Amino acid sequence: MASRQVPLCGLAPCCLWLLGIVLLMDASARPANHSSARERAGNREENEILPPDHLNGVKLEMDGHLNKDFHQEVFLGKDMDDFEEDAEPRKSRRKLMVIFSKVDLNTDRRISAKEMQNWIMQKTAEHFQEAVAESRAHFRAVDPDGDGHVSWDEYKVKFLATKGHNEREVAEKIKNKWDLNIDEETQEVLENLKDRWYQADNPPPDLLLTESEFLSFLHPEHSRGMLQFMVKEIIRDLDQDGDKKLSLSEFISLPVGTVENQQGQDVDDGWVRDRKREFEELIDANHDGIVTMAELEDYMDPMNEFSALNEAKQMIAIADENQNHYLEPEEVLKYSEFFTGSKLVDYARSVHEEF
């Protein structure tokens, strides 16, 4: 009972202190708008030297899944983080209309497929420059002697250190060719990484990667040889009859697992629907019902202008309500969730506010 008699002036400092703690916790715990990107984030140190599972501006993930954030990545580029669920709607609409104006090169208040294609290529180039900058920093982290080359053994030491092994002990064991005593799962990861290391090592192979080769190791999408390797890996994982091609049924096959409830069924139905549309409209270029390695490579190549044009046409078609083959401000705002990952309300009224 006595605690109820504490004067308000005495409570104020305590309340302010508690409020500060709550706000700090909220800021650090608040989920990002692009949750799939957050899910892909892991241990920072490990991520610095491991090839990323997710590649910005590439249609498929390394495991063959569709990139859920692709349309936002090629439409927003570096501005993706500006569109958060808790952002002020009017401010987000204004930013979206600024982007619209940049895409609309001839300022006729509508976006053509050619304008969207040019924009996609620009945003893809942005992602490439980010990849180069990140790879350069990560290369320095695994090149301790600064000789401009990283050996496979140097990389292996750094990788195992991120898994909790003592760096000096691992280096000593490798030098003396002693058993590393690592678990089966880690050994399998190492073998896969070594295969990828060999692919990134330009002839003549010496198991030493330069900075540019290390970029190919981390980001195969920007190296023709590594992109082909990535395509082969995806086809190998999805190809059920061993013909090194993909049929529609192979491409849309559901992941291993059993549908246990309606929510799971809805997810699986969405999986099939999205992959079927992607296969038929974008990947299978000659529409013969079979995807070859060459077709999948063209589809996944982020700098392929023809694929960028097809993607531009598909993006416009999704929001083109008046069927005039152009994107207009009202349509972009109405389909803001597709373009930005955030649903911006009052889209019709806001067109007059922003223009």
CSV table of C-alpha atoms in Angstrom, one decimal:
chain,number,residue,atom,x,y,z
A,1,MET,CA,0.0,0.0,0.0
A,2,ALA,CA,2.8,2.4,0.8
A,3,SER,CA,4.1,2.2,-2.8
A,4,ARG,CA,0.9,3.9,-3.9
A,5,GLN,CA,1.8,7.0,-2.0
A,6,VAL,CA,5.1,7.7,-3.9
A,7,PRO,CA,4.9,11.2,-5.3
A,8,LEU,CA,4.6,11.5,-9.1
A,9,CYS,CA,7.9,13.5,-9.2
A,10,GLY,CA,9.7,10.5,-7.7
A,11,LEU,CA,8.2,8.2,-10.3
A,12,ALA,CA,9.1,10.4,-13.3
A,13,PRO,CA,12.8,9.5,-13.5
A,14,CYS,CA,12.1,5.8,-13.0
A,15,CYS,CA,9.4,5.8,-15.6
A,16,LEU,CA,11.6,7.7,-18.1
A,17,TRP,CA,14.4,5.2,-17.5
A,18,LEU,CA,12.0,2.3,-18.1
A,19,LEU,CA,10.6,3.9,-21.2
A,20,GLY,CA,14.1,4.3,-22.6
A,21,ILE,CA,14.8,0.7,-22.1
A,22,VAL,CA,11.5,-0.4,-23.7
A,23,LEU,CA,12.2,1.9,-26.7
A,24,LEU,CA,15.7,0.5,-27.2
A,25,MET,CA,14.4,-3.1,-27.0
A,26,ASP,CA,11.7,-2.3,-29.4
A,27,ALA,CA,14.1,-0.7,-31.9
A,28,SER,CA,16.3,-3.7,-31.9
A,29,ALA,CA,13.5,-6.3,-31.9
A,30,ARG,CA,11.2,-4.6,-34.5
A,31,PRO,CA,11.0,-6.9,-37.5
A,32,ALA,CA,12.2,-5.6,-40.8
A,33,ASN,CA,9.8,-5.2,-43.7
A,34,HIS,CA,11.6,-7.8,-45.7
A,35,SER,CA,11.4,-10.8,-43.3
A,36,SER,CA,12.8,-13.3,-45.8
A,37,ALA,CA,16.0,-11.2,-45.9
A,38,ARG,CA,16.2,-11.3,-42.1
A,39,GLU,CA,15.6,-15.0,-42.1
A,40,ARG,CA,18.6,-15.5,-44.4
A,41,ALA,CA,20.9,-13.5,-42.0
A,42,GLY,CA,23.1,-15.6,-39.7
A,43,ASN,CA,26.3,-15.3,-37.9
A,44,ARG,CA,28.0,-12.2,-39.2
A,45,GLU,CA,31.5,-13.5,-39.2
A,46,GLU,CA,30.5,-16.7,-40.9
A,47,ASN,CA,28.5,-14.8,-43.5
A,48,GLU,CA,31.6,-12.7,-44.4
A,49,ILE,CA,33.4,-15.7,-45.9
A,50,LEU,CA,30.6,-18.0,-46.9
A,51,PRO,CA,29.0,-17.6,-50.3
A,52,PRO,CA,25.5,-16.1,-49.6
A,53,ASP,CA,22.5,-18.3,-50.0
A,54,HIS,CA,20.7,-15.2,-51.4
A,55,LEU,CA,21.8,-13.2,-54.4
A,56,ASN,CA,20.2,-9.8,-54.9
A,57,GLY,CA,18.6,-9.3,-58.3
A,58,VAL,CA,18.8,-13.0,-59.2
A,59,LYS,CA,15.5,-14.8,-59.9
A,60,LEU,CA,16.4,-18.1,-58.1
A,61,GLU,CA,18.0,-18.8,-54.8
A,62,MET,CA,21.0,-21.2,-54.6
A,63,ASP,CA,18.6,-24.0,-53.6
A,64,GLY,CA,16.3,-23.5,-56.6
A,65,HIS,CA,13.6,-21.6,-54.7
A,66,LEU,CA,12.1,-18.5,-56.3
A,67,ASN,CA,13.5,-15.2,-54.9
A,68,LYS,CA,10.6,-13.8,-53.0
A,69,ASP,CA,12.1,-10.3,-52.9
A,70,PHE,CA,13.2,-10.1,-56.6
A,71,HIS,CA,10.7,-7.5,-57.7
A,72,GLN,CA,11.5,-5.2,-54.8
A,73,GLU,CA,15.2,-5.7,-55.4
A,74,VAL,CA,15.1,-4.7,-59.1
A,75,PHE,CA,12.5,-1.9,-58.6
A,76,LEU,CA,13.9,-0.3,-55.4
A,77,GLY,CA,17.5,-1.2,-55.5
A,78,LYS,CA,19.3,0.5,-52.5
A,79,ASP,CA,16.0,2.1,-51.4
A,80,MET,CA,14.5,-1.2,-50.2
A,81,ASP,CA,15.1,-0.4,-46.6
A,82,ASP,CA,13.2,2.9,-46.9
A,83,PHE,CA,9.9,1.1,-47.2
A,84,GLU,CA,9.1,-0.4,-43.8
A,85,GLU,CA,5.8,-1.5,-42.4
A,86,ASP,CA,5.9,1.1,-39.7
A,87,ALA,CA,6.9,4.0,-42.0
A,88,GLU,CA,4.6,7.0,-42.4
A,89,PRO,CA,2.3,6.1,-45.4
A,90,ARG,CA,2.4,9.5,-47.0
A,91,LYS,CA,6.2,9.7,-46.8
A,92,SER,CA,6.4,6.2,-48.4
A,93,ARG,CA,4.0,7.1,-51.2
A,94,ARG,CA,6.0,10.2,-51.9
A,95,LYS,CA,9.2,8.1,-52.2
A,96,LEU,CA,7.4,5.7,-54.5
A,97,MET,CA,6.4,8.5,-56.8
A,98,VAL,CA,9.9,9.8,-56.8
A,99,ILE,CA,11.1,6.4,-58.1
A,100,PHE,CA,8.2,6.4,-60.6
A,101,SER,CA,9.4,9.7,-62.0
A,102,LYS,CA,13.0,8.4,-62.3
A,103,VAL,CA,11.8,5.3,-64.3
A,104,ASP,CA,9.6,7.5,-66.5
A,105,LEU,CA,12.3,8.9,-68.6
A,106,ASN,CA,10.2,10.7,-71.1
A,107,THR,CA,8.0,12.2,-68.3
A,108,ASP,CA,4.7,11.2,-69.9
A,109,ARG,CA,3.4,10.0,-66.5
A,110,ARG,CA,3.5,6.3,-67.5
A,111,ILE,CA,6.1,3.6,-67.6
A,112,SER,CA,6.8,1.6,-70.7
A,113,ALA,CA,8.3,-1.9,-70.8
A,114,LYS,CA,11.5,-0.4,-72.3
A,115,GLU,CA,11.7,2.2,-69.5
A,116,MET,CA,11.2,-0.6,-66.9
A,117,GLN,CA,13.8,-2.7,-68.6
A,118,ASN,CA,16.4,0.1,-68.4
A,119,TRP,CA,15.5,0.7,-64.8
A,120,ILE,CA,15.9,-3.0,-63.9
A,121,MET,CA,19.4,-3.0,-65.5
A,122,GLN,CA,20.4,0.0,-63.5
A,123,LYS,CA,19.2,-1.5,-60.2
A,124,THR,CA,21.0,-4.8,-61.1
A,125,ALA,CA,24.2,-2.9,-61.7
A,126,GLU,CA,23.8,-1.3,-58.3
A,127,HIS,CA,23.5,-4.7,-56.7
A,128,PHE,CA,26.7,-5.8,-58.6
A,129,GLN,CA,28.6,-2.8,-57.2
A,130,GLU,CA,27.5,-3.6,-53.7
A,131,ALA,CA,28.6,-7.2,-54.2
A,132,VAL,CA,32.1,-6.0,-55.4
A,133,ALA,CA,32.5,-3.7,-52.4
A,134,GLU,CA,31.4,-6.5,-49.9
A,135,SER,CA,33.6,-9.1,-51.6
A,136,ARG,CA,36.6,-6.7,-51.4
A,137,ALA,CA,36.2,-6.3,-47.7
A,138,HIS,CA,35.7,-10.1,-47.1
A,139,PHE,CA,38.7,-10.9,-49.2
A,140,ARG,CA,40.9,-8.8,-46.8
A,141,ALA,CA,39.4,-10.8,-43.9
A,142,VAL,CA,40.6,-14.1,-45.4
A,143,ASP,CA,43.9,-12.9,-46.8
A,144,PRO,CA,45.8,-12.3,-43.5
A,145,ASP,CA,49.2,-12.0,-45.2
A,146,GLY,CA,47.9,-9.5,-47.7
A,147,ASP,CA,49.7,-11.1,-50.7
A,148,GLY,CA,46.6,-10.7,-52.9
A,149,HIS,CA,45.9,-14.4,-53.1
A,150,VAL,CA,43.9,-16.7,-50.8
A,151,SER,CA,44.8,-20.4,-50.7
A,152,TRP,CA,42.2,-23.0,-50.1
A,153,ASP,CA,44.0,-23.9,-46.8
A,154,GLU,CA,43.8,-20.3,-45.6
A,155,TYR,CA,40.2,-20.1,-46.4
A,156,LYS,CA,39.5,-23.5,-44.7
A,157,VAL,CA,41.2,-22.2,-41.5
A,158,LYS,CA,39.0,-19.1,-41.4
A,159,PHE,CA,35.8,-21.1,-42.2
A,160,LEU,CA,36.5,-23.7,-39.4
A,161,ALA,CA,37.2,-20.8,-37.0
A,162,THR,CA,33.7,-19.5,-37.5
A,163,LYS,CA,32.4,-23.0,-36.5
A,164,GLY,CA,34.1,-22.8,-33.1
A,165,HIS,CA,37.4,-24.4,-33.9
A,166,ASN,CA,40.7,-22.8,-32.6
A,167,GLU,CA,42.3,-21.0,-35.6
A,168,ARG,CA,45.9,-21.8,-34.6
A,169,GLU,CA,45.2,-25.4,-33.9
A,170,VAL,CA,43.4,-25.9,-37.2
A,171,ALA,CA,46.3,-24.2,-39.1
A,172,GLU,CA,48.8,-26.4,-37.3
A,173,LYS,CA,46.8,-29.6,-38.2
A,174,ILE,CA,46.5,-28.6,-41.8
A,175,LYS,CA,50.2,-27.8,-42.0
A,176,ASN,CA,51.1,-31.2,-40.6
A,177,LYS,CA,48.3,-33.0,-42.5
A,178,TRP,CA,46.7,-34.2,-39.3
A,179,ASP,CA,43.1,-35.2,-38.9
A,180,LEU,CA,40.9,-32.1,-38.3
A,181,ASN,CA,38.3,-34.1,-36.3
A,182,ILE,CA,35.3,-32.3,-37.7
A,183,ASP,CA,31.7,-33.5,-37.8
A,184,GLU,CA,30.1,-35.1,-40.9
A,185,GLU,CA,27.9,-32.1,-41.7
A,186,THR,CA,30.8,-29.6,-41.6
A,187,GLN,CA,32.9,-32.0,-43.8
A,188,GLU,CA,30.1,-32.1,-46.4
A,189,VAL,CA,29.9,-28.3,-46.4
A,190,LEU,CA,33.7,-28.1,-46.9
A,191,GLU,CA,33.6,-30.5,-49.8
A,192,ASN,CA,30.9,-28.4,-51.5
A,193,LEU,CA,32.8,-25.2,-50.9
A,194,LYS,CA,36.0,-26.8,-52.3
A,195,ASP,CA,34.1,-27.8,-55.5
A,196,ARG,CA,33.0,-24.2,-55.8
A,197,TRP,CA,36.5,-23.0,-55.1
A,198,TYR,CA,37.9,-25.1,-58.0
A,199,GLN,CA,35.2,-23.6,-60.3
A,200,ALA,CA,36.2,-20.1,-59.4
A,201,ASP,CA,39.9,-20.8,-59.8
A,202,ASN,CA,40.7,-19.7,-63.4
A,203,PRO,CA,43.1,-21.8,-65.5
A,204,PRO,CA,45.7,-22.8,-64.8
A,205,PRO,CA,44.3,-24.0,-61.5
A,206,ASP,CA,46.4,-23.5,-58.5
A,207,LEU,CA,43.8,-23.3,-55.7
A,208,LEU,CA,44.8,-19.7,-55.1
A,209,LEU,CA,42.1,-17.2,-55.6
A,210,THR,CA,42.7,-13.6,-56.6
A,211,GLU,CA,40.3,-10.8,-55.5
A,212,SER,CA,38.3,-11.1,-58.7
A,213,GLU,CA,38.2,-14.9,-58.5
A,214,PHE,CA,37.1,-14.6,-54.9
A,215,LEU,CA,34.2,-12.4,-56.1
A,216,SER,CA,33.2,-15.2,-58.5
A,217,PHE,CA,33.4,-17.6,-55.6
A,218,LEU,CA,31.0,-15.5,-53.4
A,219,HIS,CA,28.8,-14.2,-56.3
A,220,PRO,CA,28.6,-16.7,-59.1
A,221,GLU,CA,25.9,-14.6,-60.8
A,222,HIS,CA,28.5,-12.1,-62.1
A,223,SER,CA,30.8,-14.7,-63.7
A,224,ARG,CA,29.8,-16.7,-66.8
A,225,GLY,CA,31.7,-19.8,-65.7
A,226,MET,CA,30.4,-19.7,-62.2
A,227,LEU,CA,26.8,-18.9,-63.3
A,228,GLN,CA,27.0,-22.1,-65.4
A,229,PHE,CA,28.2,-24.0,-62.4
A,230,MET,CA,25.3,-22.6,-60.3
A,231,VAL,CA,22.8,-23.6,-63.0
A,232,LYS,CA,24.2,-27.1,-63.2
A,233,GLU,CA,23.9,-27.4,-59.4
A,234,ILE,CA,20.2,-26.3,-59.4
A,235,ILE,CA,19.3,-28.6,-62.3
A,236,ARG,CA,21.1,-31.5,-60.6
A,237,ASP,CA,19.0,-30.9,-57.5
A,238,LEU,CA,15.7,-30.7,-59.3
A,239,ASP,CA,16.2,-33.1,-62.2
A,240,GLN,CA,14.4,-36.4,-61.3
A,241,ASP,CA,15.0,-38.4,-64.5
A,242,GLY,CA,18.7,-37.6,-65.0
A,243,ASP,CA,18.3,-36.0,-68.5
A,244,LYS,CA,20.0,-32.7,-67.3
A,245,LYS,CA,16.9,-30.8,-68.2
A,246,LEU,CA,13.8,-29.7,-66.3
A,247,SER,CA,10.2,-30.5,-67.1
A,248,LEU,CA,7.4,-28.5,-65.7
A,249,SER,CA,6.5,-31.3,-63.2
A,250,GLU,CA,10.2,-31.4,-62.0
A,251,PHE,CA,10.3,-27.7,-61.6
A,252,ILE,CA,7.1,-27.4,-59.6
A,253,SER,CA,7.6,-30.5,-57.4
A,254,LEU,CA,6.9,-29.7,-53.8
A,255,PRO,CA,9.7,-29.7,-51.3
A,256,VAL,CA,10.0,-32.7,-49.1
A,257,GLY,CA,7.3,-32.6,-46.4
A,258,THR,CA,3.7,-33.5,-45.8
A,259,VAL,CA,0.8,-31.0,-45.9
A,260,GLU,CA,-0.7,-31.2,-42.4
A,261,ASN,CA,-3.3,-28.5,-42.4
A,262,GLN,CA,-5.1,-26.0,-44.6
A,263,GLN,CA,-2.5,-23.3,-44.1
A,264,GLY,CA,0.2,-25.7,-45.3
A,265,GLN,CA,-2.0,-26.6,-48.3
A,266,ASP,CA,-2.3,-22.9,-49.1
A,267,VAL,CA,1.5,-22.5,-49.0
A,268,ASP,CA,2.0,-25.6,-51.3
A,269,ASP,CA,-0.7,-24.3,-53.7
A,270,GLY,CA,1.1,-21.0,-53.9
A,271,TRP,CA,4.4,-22.7,-54.5
A,272,VAL,CA,3.0,-24.7,-57.5
A,273,ARG,CA,1.1,-21.6,-58.9
A,274,ASP,CA,4.1,-19.3,-58.7
A,275,ARG,CA,6.6,-21.8,-60.1
A,276,LYS,CA,4.3,-22.9,-62.9
A,277,ARG,CA,3.8,-19.2,-64.0
A,278,GLU,CA,7.6,-18.6,-63.9
A,279,PHE,CA,8.4,-21.8,-65.9
A,280,GLU,CA,5.8,-21.1,-68.6
A,281,GLU,CA,6.1,-17.3,-69.0
A,282,LEU,CA,9.8,-16.6,-68.4
A,283,ILE,CA,12.1,-19.6,-68.2
A,284,ASP,CA,10.9,-21.9,-71.0
A,285,ALA,CA,11.9,-19.5,-73.8
A,286,ASN,CA,10.8,-21.6,-76.7
A,287,HIS,CA,7.7,-22.9,-74.9
A,288,ASP,CA,8.4,-26.6,-75.6
A,289,GLY,CA,7.7,-27.7,-72.1
A,290,ILE,CA,11.4,-28.4,-71.3
A,291,VAL,CA,14.0,-26.1,-69.7
A,292,THR,CA,17.5,-26.6,-70.9
A,293,MET,CA,20.7,-25.5,-69.1
A,294,ALA,CA,21.0,-22.7,-71.6
A,295,GLU,CA,17.5,-21.4,-71.0
A,296,LEU,CA,17.9,-21.5,-67.2
A,297,GLU,CA,21.3,-19.7,-67.5
A,298,ASP,CA,19.7,-16.9,-69.6
A,299,TYR,CA,16.9,-16.6,-67.1
A,300,MET,CA,19.2,-16.3,-64.1
A,301,ASP,CA,21.8,-14.0,-65.7
A,302,PRO,CA,21.1,-10.7,-64.0
A,303,MET,CA,22.7,-8.8,-66.9
A,304,ASN,CA,20.7,-10.4,-69.7
A,305,GLU,CA,18.8,-7.6,-71.4
A,306,PHE,CA,16.3,-9.9,-73.0
A,307,SER,CA,15.4,-11.4,-69.7
A,308,ALA,CA,15.1,-8.0,-68.1
A,309,LEU,CA,12.7,-6.9,-70.9
A,310,ASN,CA,10.5,-10.0,-70.3
A,311,GLU,CA,10.6,-9.3,-66.6
A,312,ALA,CA,9.6,-5.7,-67.2
A,313,LYS,CA,6.6,-6.8,-69.3
A,314,GLN,CA,5.5,-9.3,-66.6
A,315,MET,CA,5.8,-6.6,-63.8
A,316,ILE,CA,3.7,-4.2,-65.9
A,317,ALA,CA,1.1,-6.9,-66.6
A,318,ILE,CA,0.6,-7.6,-63.0
A,319,ALA,CA,-0.5,-4.0,-62.2
A,320,ASP,CA,-1.8,-2.9,-65.6
A,321,GLU,CA,-5.5,-2.7,-64.7
A,322,ASN,CA,-6.5,-0.7,-67.8
A,323,GLN,CA,-4.6,-3.1,-70.1
A,324,ASN,CA,-2.8,-0.3,-72.0
A,325,HIS,CA,0.6,-2.0,-71.5
A,326,TYR,CA,1.9,0.8,-69.4
A,327,LEU,CA,2.2,1.5,-65.7
A,328,GLU,CA,0.5,4.6,-64.4
A,329,PRO,CA,0.9,6.3,-61.0
A,330,GLU,CA,-2.5,5.0,-59.7
A,331,GLU,CA,-1.5,1.4,-60.7
A,332,VAL,CA,1.9,1.6,-59.0
A,333,LEU,CA,0.4,2.9,-55.8
A,334,LYS,CA,-2.5,0.4,-55.8
A,335,TYR,CA,0.0,-2.5,-56.3
A,336,SER,CA,2.6,-1.0,-53.9
A,337,GLU,CA,2.9,-4.2,-52.0
A,338,PHE,CA,4.2,-6.0,-55.2
A,339,PHE,CA,6.7,-3.2,-55.9
A,340,THR,CA,7.8,-2.3,-52.4
A,341,GLY,CA,6.8,-5.1,-50.1
A,342,SER,CA,4.6,-2.6,-48.2
A,343,LYS,CA,0.9,-1.9,-48.7
A,344,LEU,CA,0.3,1.8,-49.0
A,345,VAL,CA,-3.3,2.8,-48.3
A,346,ASP,CA,-5.4,5.6,-50.0
A,347,TYR,CA,-3.5,5.1,-53.2
A,348,ALA,CA,-6.0,6.9,-55.5
A,349,ARG,CA,-6.2,10.1,-53.4
A,350,SER,CA,-2.5,10.2,-52.9
A,351,VAL,CA,-1.8,10.5,-56.7
A,352,HIS,CA,-3.1,14.1,-56.5
A,353,GLU,CA,-1.1,14.7,-53.4
A,354,GLU,CA,2.2,13.6,-54.9
A,355,PHE,CA,1.9,15.1,-58.4
